[in-house]
Amino acid sequence: MSDMDEMDDGSGVVKKFMFLNRKAPHGTVYALEGLEVVLITAAFDQDVSMVFTDDGVYQLIKGIDSKGIEVKDFSKTYRALEGYDVEKLYVDQASMDARGLTEDDLIVDVAVLSVDEMANLMAEQDVVISF
Amino acid sequence: MQFGILVNEGPYTHQASDTAYLFARAAIEKGHKVPRVFFYHDGVYNASRLATPPQDDRNVGARWSKLAADHGVDLVVCVAAAQRRGITDGVLGDNFRISGLGQLVEMGIQYDRLVTFGD
């Protein structure tokens, strides 16, 4: 993808961008198109964090098989994020608990945060984009 | 203050584009700058000049075009999202242009605030 080449807005400014993923991976297009924005933001050498909360935690679960619904499976992209220097992945503890999930159910290494920790992390950001 | 605006939903089905427009207009009236609005997801449908809503209702797309004409707002439609949905240069309303997601990221980097309107 040509968009993935190094990009620069010319300012040299690095801001803290948080991408808040709230939706299940399939059913709506938000997760897939949201991931595109994350990759472009990383290509601009910005400080990127991804948060998975509510049904967004399902984006990271193991064993996704979307063949039956004839929709592209993009879950491998989460594993490739490290290659784009997107290494700050956070999940919301309460969202995991409510869905009976633990870190072992996820395809990537994440930090599990309490509500208070999440609030602090959000307060540190310059830009929060929610999908 | 400089506001960047992100519109993530299409016209009429969802309130997002209306609220974003009213926010942008109010910000400009208060003396702030809205240099750019970025349309993503189904938000790209706001850019279609083929929409012909009933005359007793607002024309969401045309309203954006006029805001751009009056105040120099850059209306940018995401190329990847647009291609998925059949929005091409041939159907763009006045003052909309198609470009890449980099234009969205730039808003986050360069402006004081980036405000998202969507679900």
mmCIF file of C-alpha atoms in Angstrom:
data_model
loop_
_atom_site.group_PDB
_atom_site.id
_atom_site.type_symbol
_atom_site.label_atom_id
_atom_site.label_comp_id
_atom_site.label_asym_id
_atom_site.label_seq_id
_atom_site.Cartn_x
_atom_site.Cartn_y
_atom_site.Cartn_z
ATOM 1 C CA MET A 1 0.000 0.000 0.000
ATOM 2 C CA SER A 2 1.637 3.225 -1.148
ATOM 3 C CA ASP A 3 -0.012 5.139 1.696
ATOM 4 C CA MET A 4 2.227 3.281 4.108
ATOM 5 C CA ASP A 5 5.425 5.013 3.039
ATOM 6 C CA GLU A 6 6.869 7.404 5.561
ATOM 7 C CA MET A 7 4.828 10.561 5.653
ATOM 8 C CA ASP A 8 5.422 13.948 7.141
ATOM 9 C CA ASP A 9 3.237 16.996 7.497
ATOM 10 C CA GLY A 10 6.388 19.107 7.499
ATOM 11 C CA SER A 11 6.011 20.367 11.058
ATOM 12 C CA GLY A 12 8.020 17.712 12.875
ATOM 13 C CA VAL A 13 5.341 17.821 15.595
ATOM 14 C CA VAL A 14 4.646 14.521 17.349
ATOM 15 C CA LYS A 15 1.315 14.290 19.129
ATOM 16 C CA LYS A 16 -0.224 11.569 21.237
ATOM 17 C CA PHE A 17 -3.046 9.951 19.264
ATOM 18 C CA MET A 18 -5.402 7.499 20.937
ATOM 19 C CA PHE A 19 -7.676 5.310 18.852
ATOM 20 C CA LEU A 20 -10.635 4.102 20.824
ATOM 21 C CA ASN A 21 -12.087 0.922 19.331
ATOM 22 C CA ARG A 22 -15.569 0.292 20.678
ATOM 23 C CA LYS A 23 -17.216 -1.950 18.086
ATOM 24 C CA ALA A 24 -17.131 -5.657 17.238
ATOM 25 C CA PRO A 25 -14.856 -6.501 14.279
ATOM 26 C CA HIS A 26 -17.693 -7.457 11.959
ATOM 27 C CA GLY A 27 -21.244 -6.244 11.608
ATOM 28 C CA THR A 28 -20.141 -2.691 10.886
ATOM 29 C CA VAL A 29 -17.159 -1.305 8.981
ATOM 30 C CA TYR A 30 -15.799 0.824 11.828
ATOM 31 C CA ALA A 31 -13.108 -1.596 13.031
ATOM 32 C CA LEU A 32 -11.711 -2.226 9.553
ATOM 33 C CA GLU A 33 -11.688 1.402 8.445
ATOM 34 C CA GLY A 34 -10.487 2.526 11.865
ATOM 35 C CA LEU A 35 -7.444 0.311 11.513
ATOM 36 C CA GLU A 36 -6.580 2.113 8.275
ATOM 37 C CA VAL A 37 -6.394 5.410 10.145
ATOM 38 C CA VAL A 38 -4.148 3.878 12.806
ATOM 39 C CA LEU A 39 -1.672 2.696 10.179
ATOM 40 C CA ILE A 40 -1.585 6.069 8.412
ATOM 41 C CA THR A 41 -1.106 7.879 11.725
ATOM 42 C CA ALA A 42 1.832 5.589 12.521
ATOM 43 C CA ALA A 43 3.265 6.376 9.077
ATOM 44 C CA PHE A 44 3.245 10.039 10.142
ATOM 45 C CA ASP A 45 5.523 9.051 13.053
ATOM 46 C CA GLN A 46 2.966 10.028 15.671
ATOM 47 C CA ASP A 47 2.748 8.541 19.186
ATOM 48 C CA VAL A 48 -0.079 6.027 18.725
ATOM 49 C CA SER A 49 -2.076 4.184 21.392
ATOM 50 C CA MET A 50 -4.939 1.808 20.689
ATOM 51 C CA VAL A 51 -7.635 1.117 23.223
ATOM 52 C CA PHE A 52 -10.171 -1.684 22.958
ATOM 53 C CA THR A 53 -13.295 -1.269 25.004
ATOM 54 C CA ASP A 54 -16.942 -2.415 25.003
ATOM 55 C CA ASP A 55 -17.457 -4.831 22.074
ATOM 56 C CA GLY A 56 -14.170 -3.519 20.650
ATOM 57 C CA VAL A 57 -12.373 -6.159 22.736
ATOM 58 C CA TYR A 58 -13.775 -8.756 20.317
ATOM 59 C CA GLN A 59 -11.510 -7.302 17.605
ATOM 60 C CA LEU A 60 -8.584 -9.026 19.323
ATOM 61 C CA ILE A 61 -9.998 -12.456 20.119
ATOM 62 C CA LYS A 62 -8.350 -15.610 18.835
ATOM 63 C CA GLY A 63 -9.985 -17.833 16.261
ATOM 64 C CA ILE A 64 -11.911 -15.286 14.219
ATOM 65 C CA ASP A 65 -13.185 -16.972 11.055
ATOM 66 C CA SER A 66 -15.227 -14.677 8.834
ATOM 67 C CA LYS A 67 -15.545 -17.074 5.894
ATOM 68 C CA GLY A 68 -19.110 -17.945 6.769
ATOM 69 C CA ILE A 69 -20.249 -14.347 6.463
ATOM 70 C CA GLU A 70 -18.134 -13.782 3.315
ATOM 71 C CA VAL A 71 -16.352 -10.779 4.808
ATOM 72 C CA LYS A 72 -12.606 -10.102 4.696
ATOM 73 C CA ASP A 73 -10.763 -11.260 7.825
ATOM 74 C CA PHE A 74 -8.427 -8.439 8.848
ATOM 75 C CA SER A 75 -7.566 -9.747 12.318
ATOM 76 C CA LYS A 76 -4.005 -10.595 11.212
ATOM 77 C CA THR A 77 -3.379 -6.867 10.847
ATOM 78 C CA TYR A 78 -3.402 -6.481 14.644
ATOM 79 C CA ARG A 79 -0.443 -8.842 14.839
ATOM 80 C CA ALA A 80 1.419 -6.751 12.256
ATOM 81 C CA LEU A 81 0.951 -3.489 14.177
ATOM 82 C CA GLU A 82 4.303 -3.916 15.908
ATOM 83 C CA GLY A 83 5.967 -3.602 12.493
ATOM 84 C CA TYR A 84 4.442 -0.139 12.195
ATOM 85 C CA ASP A 85 5.701 0.835 15.659
ATOM 86 C CA VAL A 86 2.191 0.602 17.086
ATOM 87 C CA GLU A 87 3.010 -1.149 20.338
ATOM 88 C CA LYS A 88 0.783 0.530 22.888
ATOM 89 C CA LEU A 89 -2.296 -1.662 23.021
ATOM 90 C CA TYR A 90 -4.708 -1.380 25.931
ATOM 91 C CA VAL A 91 -7.912 -3.185 26.811
ATOM 92 C CA ASP A 92 -10.534 -2.209 29.314
ATOM 93 C CA GLN A 93 -10.742 -4.616 32.253
ATOM 94 C CA ALA A 94 -14.476 -4.182 32.808
ATOM 95 C CA SER A 95 -15.256 -4.857 29.129
ATOM 96 C CA MET A 96 -13.190 -8.057 29.275
ATOM 97 C CA ASP A 97 -14.867 -9.175 32.512
ATOM 98 C CA ALA A 98 -18.356 -8.479 31.198
ATOM 99 C CA ARG A 99 -17.664 -10.763 28.224
ATOM 100 C CA GLY A 100 -15.894 -13.517 30.144
ATOM 101 C CA LEU A 101 -12.576 -12.828 28.383
ATOM 102 C CA THR A 102 -9.008 -12.912 29.678
ATOM 103 C CA GLU A 103 -5.685 -11.936 28.082
ATOM 104 C CA ASP A 104 -5.236 -15.569 27.032
ATOM 105 C CA ASP A 105 -8.164 -15.162 24.645
ATOM 106 C CA LEU A 106 -6.412 -12.378 22.706
ATOM 107 C CA ILE A 107 -4.111 -12.610 19.668
ATOM 108 C CA VAL A 108 -1.711 -9.857 20.779
ATOM 109 C CA ASP A 109 -0.036 -8.723 23.986
ATOM 110 C CA VAL A 110 -1.992 -5.977 25.683
ATOM 111 C CA ALA A 111 -2.045 -4.032 28.917
ATOM 112 C CA VAL A 112 -5.301 -4.492 30.801
ATOM 113 C CA LEU A 113 -6.357 -1.231 32.450
ATOM 114 C CA SER A 114 -8.873 -0.345 35.134
ATOM 115 C CA VAL A 115 -11.333 2.464 34.525
ATOM 116 C CA ASP A 116 -9.173 4.883 36.505
ATOM 117 C CA GLU A 117 -6.009 3.931 34.645
ATOM 118 C CA MET A 118 -7.872 4.316 31.342
ATOM 119 C CA ALA A 119 -9.105 7.758 32.359
ATOM 120 C CA ASN A 120 -5.553 8.846 33.188
ATOM 121 C CA LEU A 121 -4.260 7.537 29.874
ATOM 122 C CA MET A 122 -6.982 9.406 27.986
ATOM 123 C CA ALA A 123 -6.229 12.619 29.851
ATOM 124 C CA GLU A 124 -2.626 12.447 28.596
ATOM 125 C CA GLN A 125 -3.637 12.374 24.921
ATOM 126 C CA ASP A 126 -3.600 15.248 22.440
ATOM 127 C CA VAL A 127 -6.056 13.612 20.032
ATOM 128 C CA VAL A 128 -8.638 10.898 20.713
ATOM 129 C CA ILE A 129 -10.400 9.355 17.721
ATOM 130 C CA SER A 130 -13.208 6.956 18.434
ATOM 131 C CA PHE A 131 -14.377 4.190 16.100
ATOM 132 C CA MET B 1 -8.963 28.275 17.970
ATOM 133 C CA GLN B 2 -8.596 25.991 14.952
ATOM 134 C CA PHE B 3 -11.062 23.107 14.825
ATOM 135 C CA GLY B 4 -10.717 20.039 12.606
ATOM 136 C CA ILE B 5 -13.968 18.161 12.080
ATOM 137 C CA LEU B 6 -14.420 14.473 11.300
ATOM 138 C CA VAL B 7 -17.801 13.318 9.946
ATOM 139 C CA ASN B 8 -18.288 9.555 10.117
ATOM 140 C CA GLU B 9 -21.909 9.075 9.069
ATOM 141 C CA GLY B 10 -23.950 9.721 5.955
ATOM 142 C CA PRO B 11 -26.693 12.354 5.595
ATOM 143 C CA TYR B 12 -30.306 11.966 6.790
ATOM 144 C CA THR B 13 -30.054 8.469 8.328
ATOM 145 C CA HIS B 14 -27.897 9.883 11.073
ATOM 146 C CA GLN B 15 -27.633 13.195 12.896
ATOM 147 C CA ALA B 16 -23.830 13.333 12.726
ATOM 148 C CA SER B 17 -23.489 15.447 9.592
ATOM 149 C CA ASP B 18 -26.168 17.933 10.727
ATOM 150 C CA THR B 19 -24.567 18.372 14.136
ATOM 151 C CA ALA B 20 -21.101 18.699 12.618
ATOM 152 C CA TYR B 21 -22.381 21.386 10.240
ATOM 153 C CA LEU B 22 -24.106 23.332 13.023
ATOM 154 C CA PHE B 23 -20.978 23.036 15.179
ATOM 155 C CA ALA B 24 -18.751 24.272 12.337
ATOM 156 C CA ARG B 25 -21.049 27.197 11.567
ATOM 157 C CA ALA B 26 -21.309 28.168 15.226
ATOM 158 C CA ALA B 27 -17.540 27.972 15.683
ATOM 159 C CA ILE B 28 -16.972 30.229 12.661
ATOM 160 C CA GLU B 29 -19.617 32.691 13.896
ATOM 161 C CA LYS B 30 -17.780 32.861 17.213
ATOM 162 C CA GLY B 31 -14.579 33.810 15.420
ATOM 163 C CA HIS B 32 -12.878 30.396 15.415
ATOM 164 C CA LYS B 33 -11.396 28.773 12.336
ATOM 165 C CA VAL B 34 -12.571 25.548 10.723
ATOM 166 C CA PRO B 35 -9.916 25.016 8.071
ATOM 167 C CA ARG B 36 -10.999 21.496 7.118
ATOM 168 C CA VAL B 37 -13.778 18.916 7.454
ATOM 169 C CA PHE B 38 -12.892 15.286 6.750
ATOM 170 C CA PHE B 39 -15.532 12.767 5.640
ATOM 171 C CA TYR B 40 -14.930 9.106 6.500
ATOM 172 C CA HIS B 41 -16.897 5.833 6.652
ATOM 173 C CA ASP B 42 -20.436 6.500 5.308
ATOM 174 C CA GLY B 43 -19.679 10.184 5.831
ATOM 175 C CA VAL B 44 -18.389 10.200 2.250
ATOM 176 C CA TYR B 45 -22.021 10.121 1.060
ATOM 177 C CA ASN B 46 -22.369 13.729 2.222
ATOM 178 C CA ALA B 47 -20.245 14.659 -0.802
ATOM 179 C CA SER B 48 -22.615 13.344 -3.468
ATOM 180 C CA ARG B 49 -24.167 16.007 -5.662
ATOM 181 C CA LEU B 50 -26.689 13.414 -6.889
ATOM 182 C CA ALA B 51 -28.773 13.749 -3.720
ATOM 183 C CA THR B 52 -32.049 15.591 -4.323
ATOM 184 C CA PRO B 53 -33.881 15.798 -0.995
ATOM 185 C CA PRO B 54 -37.455 17.208 -0.881
ATOM 186 C CA GLN B 55 -37.519 20.992 -1.185
ATOM 187 C CA ASP B 56 -39.094 21.492 2.231
ATOM 188 C CA ASP B 57 -36.114 19.798 3.917
ATOM 189 C CA ARG B 58 -32.493 20.850 4.308
ATOM 190 C CA ASN B 59 -29.977 19.809 1.652
ATOM 191 C CA VAL B 60 -27.159 18.421 3.758
ATOM 192 C CA GLY B 61 -24.562 18.184 0.987
ATOM 193 C CA ALA B 62 -25.344 21.583 -0.525
ATOM 194 C CA ARG B 63 -25.171 23.154 2.920
ATOM 195 C CA TRP B 64 -21.590 21.923 3.322
ATOM 196 C CA SER B 65 -20.742 23.231 -0.163
ATOM 197 C CA LYS B 66 -22.047 26.670 0.758
ATOM 198 C CA LEU B 67 -20.163 26.739 4.064
ATOM 199 C CA ALA B 68 -16.998 25.971 2.113
ATOM 200 C CA ALA B 69 -17.732 28.705 -0.439
ATOM 201 C CA ASP B 70 -18.494 31.305 2.252
ATOM 202 C CA HIS B 71 -15.673 30.516 4.669
ATOM 203 C CA GLY B 72 -13.000 28.672 2.702
ATOM 204 C CA VAL B 73 -13.518 25.374 4.518
ATOM 205 C CA ASP B 74 -11.621 22.507 2.874
ATOM 206 C CA LEU B 75 -14.063 19.588 2.425
ATOM 207 C CA VAL B 76 -12.033 16.393 2.092
ATOM 208 C CA VAL B 77 -13.476 12.971 1.285
ATOM 209 C CA CYS B 78 -11.389 9.874 2.085
ATOM 210 C CA VAL B 79 -10.412 8.177 -1.170
ATOM 211 C CA ALA B 80 -10.475 4.597 0.157
ATOM 212 C CA ALA B 81 -13.851 5.025 1.863
ATOM 213 C CA ALA B 82 -15.195 6.789 -1.244
ATOM 214 C CA GLN B 83 -14.050 4.077 -3.639
ATOM 215 C CA ARG B 84 -15.802 1.430 -1.539
ATOM 216 C CA ARG B 85 -19.034 3.377 -1.826
ATOM 217 C CA GLY B 86 -18.986 4.630 -5.396
ATOM 218 C CA ILE B 87 -18.210 8.250 -4.601
ATOM 219 C CA THR B 88 -15.972 9.481 -7.418
ATOM 220 C CA ASP B 89 -14.847 12.877 -8.746
ATOM 221 C CA GLY B 90 -17.758 12.666 -11.197
ATOM 222 C CA VAL B 91 -20.400 12.858 -8.443
ATOM 223 C CA LEU B 92 -18.719 15.300 -6.040
ATOM 224 C CA GLY B 93 -20.654 18.374 -4.944
ATOM 225 C CA ASP B 94 -19.106 21.843 -5.170
ATOM 226 C CA ASN B 95 -15.991 22.430 -3.069
ATOM 227 C CA PHE B 96 -15.537 18.780 -2.055
ATOM 228 C CA ARG B 97 -12.318 17.033 -2.999
ATOM 229 C CA ILE B 98 -11.095 13.461 -2.687
ATOM 230 C CA SER B 99 -7.808 12.807 -0.904
ATOM 231 C CA GLY B 100 -6.066 10.418 1.484
ATOM 232 C CA LEU B 101 -6.315 9.694 5.188
ATOM 233 C CA GLY B 102 -3.157 11.733 5.683
ATOM 234 C CA GLN B 103 -5.408 14.793 5.494
ATOM 235 C CA LEU B 104 -7.227 13.543 8.606
ATOM 236 C CA VAL B 105 -4.013 12.861 10.501
ATOM 237 C CA GLU B 106 -2.750 16.334 9.566
ATOM 238 C CA MET B 107 -5.809 17.876 11.217
ATOM 239 C CA GLY B 108 -4.910 16.082 14.441
ATOM 240 C CA ILE B 109 -1.317 17.253 14.246
ATOM 241 C CA GLN B 110 -1.855 20.840 13.176
ATOM 242 C CA TYR B 111 -5.119 22.047 14.729
ATOM 243 C CA ASP B 112 -5.980 22.825 18.325
ATOM 244 C CA ARG B 113 -8.903 20.374 18.437
ATOM 245 C CA LEU B 114 -10.173 17.465 16.368
ATOM 246 C CA VAL B 115 -13.882 16.869 16.916
ATOM 247 C CA THR B 116 -15.528 13.630 15.777
ATOM 248 C CA PHE B 117 -19.193 13.349 14.810
ATOM 249 C CA GLY B 118 -20.578 9.829 14.452
ATOM 250 C CA ASP B 119 -21.838 6.779 16.266
#
